[in-house]
XYZ file of C-alpha atoms in Angstrom:
430
model
C -0.229 -30.939 37.633
C -2.211 -28.505 35.504
C -3.793 -25.440 37.046
C -7.521 -25.330 36.299
C -8.039 -21.564 36.589
C -7.330 -20.109 33.146
C -4.864 -17.371 32.356
C -6.799 -14.510 30.774
C -5.622 -12.843 27.569
C -6.741 -9.501 26.163
C -6.278 -9.061 22.418
C -5.779 -5.529 21.087
C -6.531 -5.610 17.363
C -8.284 -8.240 15.319
C -7.036 -7.719 11.789
C -5.026 -10.181 9.728
C -2.688 -11.095 12.588
C -5.083 -10.662 15.490
C -7.745 -12.886 13.948
C -5.144 -15.616 13.415
C -4.016 -15.317 17.037
C -7.623 -15.746 18.174
C -8.153 -18.693 15.822
C -5.045 -20.548 17.006
C -5.886 -19.902 20.647
C -9.259 -21.535 20.042
C -8.336 -24.443 17.768
C -5.148 -25.355 19.687
C -6.518 -24.635 23.140
C -5.803 -28.103 24.539
C -2.224 -28.177 23.233
C -1.524 -24.663 24.492
C -2.854 -25.573 27.941
C -0.655 -28.676 28.052
C 2.439 -26.704 27.046
C 1.788 -23.869 29.476
C 0.447 -25.847 32.439
C -2.837 -23.945 32.541
C -5.621 -23.135 30.095
C -5.559 -19.763 28.366
C -8.796 -17.875 27.836
C -9.488 -15.049 25.407
C -11.086 -12.581 27.797
C -11.634 -9.618 25.480
C -10.923 -8.301 21.991
C -10.537 -4.554 21.387
C -11.398 -3.370 17.872
C -12.303 -0.157 16.064
C -15.245 -1.536 14.076
C -17.340 -3.804 16.311
C -20.017 -4.414 13.676
C -17.706 -6.505 11.501
C -18.366 -10.250 11.687
C -15.360 -12.065 13.171
C -15.652 -15.773 12.628
C -14.918 -17.874 15.692
C -14.962 -14.955 18.141
C -17.771 -14.552 20.641
C -19.340 -11.135 19.894
C -19.702 -10.589 23.658
C -15.901 -10.426 23.910
C -15.620 -7.571 21.408
C -15.235 -4.012 22.676
C -14.161 -0.636 21.348
C -12.870 0.439 24.773
C -9.311 -0.887 24.732
C -8.318 1.162 27.784
C -11.058 -0.349 29.922
C -10.047 -3.815 28.752
C -6.405 -3.483 29.800
C -7.439 -1.870 33.104
C -9.652 -4.751 34.178
C -7.149 -6.146 36.653
C -7.939 -9.803 35.941
C -6.034 -9.791 32.629
C -2.786 -11.781 32.757
C -1.420 -11.035 29.282
C -2.180 -8.307 26.761
C -1.441 -9.121 23.116
C -0.972 -5.893 21.135
C -1.258 -6.191 17.349
C -2.787 -2.828 16.451
C 0.504 -1.225 15.392
C 1.473 2.446 15.301
C 2.655 4.621 18.165
C -0.583 5.742 19.836
C -2.759 4.442 21.361
C -0.524 1.356 21.456
C 2.104 2.969 23.713
C -0.431 4.174 26.275
C -2.276 0.854 26.246
C 0.911 -1.133 26.844
C 2.054 1.039 29.762
C -1.464 0.917 31.218
C -1.410 -2.878 30.955
C 1.819 -3.013 32.975
C 0.357 -0.680 35.602
C -2.679 -2.951 36.020
C -0.775 -6.215 36.369
C -0.538 -7.643 32.851
C 2.496 -8.709 30.853
C 2.584 -7.759 27.169
C 3.252 -9.527 23.876
C 3.623 -7.100 20.971
C 4.263 -7.196 17.239
C 4.733 -3.413 17.040
C 8.094 -2.768 15.402
C 7.593 0.973 14.959
C 6.804 1.546 18.635
C 9.614 -0.696 19.880
C 12.137 0.988 17.594
C 11.096 4.415 18.852
C 10.321 3.801 22.525
C 11.639 0.352 23.355
C 13.771 1.612 26.252
C 10.829 3.336 27.943
C 8.591 0.303 27.488
C 11.217 -2.022 28.924
C 11.643 0.341 31.866
C 7.894 0.295 32.497
C 7.815 -3.510 32.327
C 10.711 -3.761 34.788
C 9.157 -1.233 37.163
C 6.012 -3.350 37.439
C 7.745 -6.737 37.331
C 6.155 -7.764 34.020
C 7.282 -9.270 30.735
C 7.590 -7.516 27.380
C 8.038 -9.977 24.506
C 8.075 -9.068 20.788
C 9.351 -11.909 18.614
C 6.793 -11.043 15.926
C 8.063 -7.468 15.558
C 11.054 -8.271 13.366
C 10.770 -11.239 11.009
C 7.356 -12.846 11.228
C 7.571 -16.533 12.043
C 11.373 -16.651 12.096
C 12.719 -17.289 15.620
C 15.228 -14.444 15.880
C 14.719 -12.193 18.899
C 14.831 -15.031 21.413
C 17.983 -16.637 19.909
C 19.726 -13.250 19.964
C 18.853 -12.331 23.541
C 18.860 -15.839 25.046
C 20.637 -18.521 22.986
C 23.518 -16.179 22.052
C 23.559 -14.288 25.362
C 26.985 -15.738 26.206
C 28.511 -14.885 22.839
C 29.745 -11.647 21.281
C 27.767 -10.710 18.177
C 29.708 -8.657 15.661
C 27.328 -8.343 12.739
C 23.679 -8.872 11.891
C 22.782 -8.552 8.218
C 19.497 -9.531 6.717
C 16.524 -9.292 4.403
C 13.758 -8.248 6.796
C 11.043 -7.063 4.407
C 9.293 -9.557 2.145
C 7.754 -6.955 -0.170
C 11.086 -5.477 -1.183
C 12.688 -8.885 -1.594
C 9.844 -9.985 -3.869
C 10.284 -6.876 -6.041
C 14.067 -7.167 -6.317
C 13.902 -10.914 -6.900
C 11.407 -10.333 -9.739
C 13.699 -7.693 -11.284
C 16.627 -10.084 -11.038
C 14.907 -13.185 -12.419
C 12.827 -11.618 -15.204
C 14.597 -8.393 -16.110
C 11.528 -6.373 -15.138
C 11.836 -2.710 -14.225
C 11.155 -1.451 -10.719
C 7.630 -0.161 -11.399
C 6.623 -3.310 -13.252
C 7.807 -5.500 -10.397
C 6.096 -3.253 -7.826
C 2.818 -3.461 -9.782
C 3.002 -7.261 -9.726
C 3.745 -7.265 -5.994
C 0.694 -5.064 -5.438
C -1.542 -7.251 -7.595
C -0.468 -10.363 -5.652
C -1.043 -8.695 -2.274
C 2.626 -8.499 -1.272
C 2.679 -4.696 -1.435
C 0.246 -2.270 0.195
C -1.649 0.286 -1.861
C 0.842 2.781 -0.419
C 4.152 0.854 -0.398
C 6.251 3.713 0.976
C 7.039 2.105 4.336
C 8.437 -0.939 2.562
C 10.194 0.378 -0.541
C 11.690 3.437 1.183
C 13.120 1.249 3.948
C 11.140 2.578 6.925
C 9.884 -0.888 7.879
C 13.348 -2.428 7.633
C 14.920 0.479 9.552
C 12.609 -0.085 12.538
C 13.594 -3.751 12.569
C 17.273 -2.849 12.273
C 17.006 -0.621 15.345
C 15.500 -3.478 17.367
C 18.075 -6.005 16.150
C 21.051 -3.710 16.788
C 19.887 -2.912 20.308
C 19.545 -6.589 21.220
C 22.678 -7.790 19.429
C 25.016 -5.144 20.847
C 23.350 -4.510 24.232
C 23.016 -0.819 23.585
C 20.355 1.773 22.842
C 19.573 2.126 19.153
C 16.530 4.147 18.120
C 14.900 4.445 14.736
C 16.460 7.886 14.255
C 19.912 6.295 14.594
C 19.405 4.067 11.569
C 20.603 5.282 8.164
C 17.918 4.585 5.587
C 17.954 4.508 1.805
C 15.075 3.292 -0.387
C 15.201 1.087 -3.469
C 13.133 3.022 -6.025
C 16.292 4.044 -7.896
C 17.461 0.456 -8.498
C 17.352 -0.280 -12.243
C 17.614 -3.214 -14.598
C 21.051 -1.831 -15.548
C 22.149 -2.181 -11.911
C 21.143 -5.843 -11.979
C 23.054 -6.329 -15.224
C 26.158 -4.843 -13.606
C 25.626 -6.997 -10.521
C 25.459 -10.134 -12.653
C 28.718 -9.230 -14.365
C 30.285 -9.160 -10.890
C 28.689 -12.466 -9.867
C 26.262 -10.632 -7.560
C 22.594 -9.865 -7.066
C 20.916 -6.919 -5.328
C 19.026 -7.022 -2.014
C 17.620 -4.398 0.332
C 19.647 -5.158 3.447
C 19.405 -4.203 7.094
C 22.963 -4.197 8.421
C 23.969 -3.787 12.064
C 27.682 -3.877 12.856
C 30.019 -3.533 15.785
C 33.093 -1.428 14.978
C 36.388 -3.298 14.707
C 37.646 -1.630 17.876
C 34.406 -2.453 19.689
C 33.840 1.182 20.600
C 30.734 1.913 18.529
C 28.026 0.357 16.382
C 26.289 1.205 13.134
C 22.816 0.421 11.824
C 21.748 1.012 8.244
C 19.266 -0.020 5.559
C 19.969 0.306 1.847
C 20.145 -1.646 -1.424
C 23.426 -3.490 -1.898
C 25.110 -5.877 -4.266
C 25.822 -9.200 -2.618
C 27.813 -12.127 -4.072
C 25.770 -15.049 -5.365
C 27.881 -17.264 -3.100
C 26.498 -15.558 0.025
C 23.569 -17.406 1.672
C 21.378 -14.282 1.559
C 21.640 -14.140 -2.239
C 19.511 -17.287 -2.552
C 16.565 -15.876 -0.554
C 13.763 -15.642 -3.091
C 10.271 -14.215 -3.306
C 8.738 -12.671 -0.198
C 10.903 -14.621 2.238
C 13.124 -13.112 4.932
C 16.510 -14.212 6.216
C 18.966 -12.845 8.766
C 22.685 -13.679 8.804
C 24.426 -13.410 12.167
C 28.183 -13.398 12.776
C 29.540 -13.929 16.296
C 32.845 -14.773 17.949
C 32.055 -18.269 19.220
C 29.103 -19.515 17.168
C 30.528 -18.192 13.922
C 28.037 -17.694 11.087
C 24.330 -18.465 11.536
C 21.379 -17.868 9.245
C 17.697 -17.674 10.191
C 15.267 -18.104 7.283
C 11.523 -18.244 6.747
C 8.311 -16.330 5.998
C 8.644 -12.825 7.385
C 5.049 -11.633 7.205
C 1.462 -12.755 6.859
C -1.286 -13.540 9.335
C -0.472 -17.129 10.236
C 3.354 -16.828 10.309
C 3.240 -13.680 12.455
C 0.603 -15.215 14.724
C 2.933 -18.188 15.203
C 5.569 -15.870 16.674
C 2.955 -14.110 18.832
C 1.719 -17.441 20.223
C 5.283 -18.539 20.947
C 5.723 -15.417 23.064
C 2.331 -15.952 24.692
C 3.327 -19.456 25.811
C 6.632 -18.163 27.243
C 4.975 -15.271 29.090
C 2.260 -17.527 30.520
C 4.865 -19.999 31.746
C 6.693 -17.141 33.441
C 3.439 -16.031 35.042
C 2.839 -19.474 36.524
C 6.389 -19.756 37.867
C 6.387 -16.242 39.314
C 9.326 -15.205 37.151
C 9.981 -12.822 34.287
C 12.024 -13.391 31.155
C 15.021 -11.412 29.945
C 14.391 -7.686 29.779
C 16.297 -4.802 28.284
C 20.072 -5.255 28.112
C 21.774 -1.967 27.258
C 24.734 -2.073 29.582
C 27.329 -1.263 26.896
C 25.912 2.196 26.050
C 27.861 2.187 22.801
C 27.492 5.236 20.542
C 25.945 4.797 17.102
C 28.366 6.038 14.459
C 27.054 8.191 11.578
C 26.856 6.751 8.082
C 29.828 8.820 6.965
C 32.117 6.623 9.072
C 30.808 3.321 7.680
C 33.407 1.474 5.609
C 32.379 -0.779 2.724
C 33.031 -1.444 -0.973
C 31.316 0.552 -3.722
C 30.176 -0.008 -7.287
C 30.047 3.298 -9.204
C 28.779 3.642 -12.770
C 29.807 6.822 -14.626
C 28.757 8.245 -17.988
C 31.915 9.710 -19.494
C 33.276 11.132 -22.742
C 34.895 8.447 -24.878
C 38.297 10.017 -25.390
C 41.882 9.471 -24.220
C 42.786 10.431 -20.665
C 39.363 9.995 -19.084
C 40.333 6.923 -17.080
C 43.470 8.631 -15.808
C 41.438 11.676 -14.660
C 38.935 9.504 -12.855
C 41.641 7.393 -11.203
C 43.391 10.576 -10.019
C 40.209 11.801 -8.294
C 39.811 8.509 -6.464
C 43.453 8.602 -5.371
C 43.195 12.197 -4.136
C 40.318 11.216 -1.847
C 42.053 8.133 -0.501
C 39.722 5.661 -2.206
C 41.521 2.650 -3.656
C 40.195 1.158 -6.908
C 39.779 -2.610 -7.191
C 38.572 -2.978 -10.789
C 37.580 -0.744 -13.711
C 35.495 -1.649 -16.737
C 34.991 0.706 -19.679
C 32.623 0.423 -22.637
C 32.040 3.087 -25.282
C 30.872 4.042 -28.742
C 30.141 7.189 -30.770
C 31.863 9.575 -28.385
C 30.188 8.318 -25.203
C 31.208 5.639 -22.742
C 30.289 4.081 -19.447
C 32.909 3.552 -16.829
C 32.261 1.110 -13.989
C 34.544 1.405 -10.960
C 34.552 -1.054 -8.055
C 36.490 0.168 -5.026
C 38.252 -1.501 -2.191
C 36.747 -0.681 1.220
C 36.289 3.031 1.828
C 34.295 5.223 4.184
C 30.982 6.652 3.058
C 32.288 10.180 3.632
C 35.375 9.668 1.456
C 33.267 8.123 -1.295
C 30.839 11.039 -1.224
C 33.737 13.467 -1.575
C 35.062 11.450 -4.490
C 31.718 11.527 -6.281
C 31.357 15.285 -5.856
C 34.820 15.780 -7.349
C 34.012 13.462 -10.252
C 30.928 15.514 -11.070
C 33.151 18.579 -11.495
C 35.161 16.937 -14.297
C 34.139 18.093 -17.768
C 34.759 14.559 -19.066
C 32.210 13.042 -16.659
C 28.704 13.483 -18.080
C 26.935 12.026 -15.023
C 26.942 9.472 -12.215
C 24.522 6.757 -13.344
C 24.469 4.804 -10.082
C 26.264 4.210 -6.815
C 25.734 0.995 -4.889
C 27.415 -0.581 -1.927
C 28.845 -4.085 -2.148
C 28.291 -6.197 0.973
C 28.826 -9.740 2.158
C 32.425 -10.199 1.098
């Protein structure tokens, strides 16, 4: 039997995502009520610019006083889609204190202060859901913390930023340079006027922190995530990748150590074999590849950004939180019982592709091989091309630690036969 008294929802932010949330709540009101067991009512919308016309939203619901809105006491769920750290953090904790559960899409805040927010939710017996914070419409958070709760997850690796994937895919498919591909992404609306958060990996790093914390039941903050941008990726790197049967993606990688005693989280460009499922992810799409003991290999794929896809994830959380409200229960909260340390990047072990500019004369390859051997880095393959006294030497290693590789590169730079290190790129997914 359906409850007639509506559950009241406060919406913080009414931009691209927020306006879609409001639209879906209105146009799908009957279906949402049937799925929840009670109608849901948009009780207030907090914005910064109240004079803007917002189609489909009653102007009487619009306010600039977000704090007063979340303090009302009759609000059942607060949906936070304003982003950033403050005032979002204060508004969310205030919502808990005044009896509301929270649905958020705020990856930056959750990556930085997720533990404190979960603690506040638990203290007040409220829900904190954030499916939309990581990969837009792709169901990912709930499968990790609910569907796979009985399994042991060993690795989560994915493309979690559509802007960067569009740029790299364009470079791969057309031979365009980085700036040319970025300009096209900007013109098409995939990249912001200031693309730094995307192309330097900040956005992906926040998502990696959230994913690692959930997957490994430990505390991983944004500061724990190694981050490397993609502005240095060149057409020559793609040419080398193709020769190896690979492409290049900006990957977020979260791993449990082989001995189970630590975890790592990192974001950086990497070569990945064309046979790997992530290699076929094109355009602005996202995909996350999960490896676990019992389930084996799983991949989650779909649109990772945009108003409607992100709103879909927000509404999914809203339905779940409202159902919990009606049943008097709360969903799964923070699970950080393992308290595993996060290892530094220097201890991460992977394969490497190194391109060197060298003098084209006898003995160069032997010198280079000796340096690798002295630093305990085993060489898998070597390819040399040269003309007119200059040559390029491409070395692909077996698995080595980041620290040992860095030491190798520094030693190579000291050789008088090595003119420069053209590029260094990790090789993943093998």
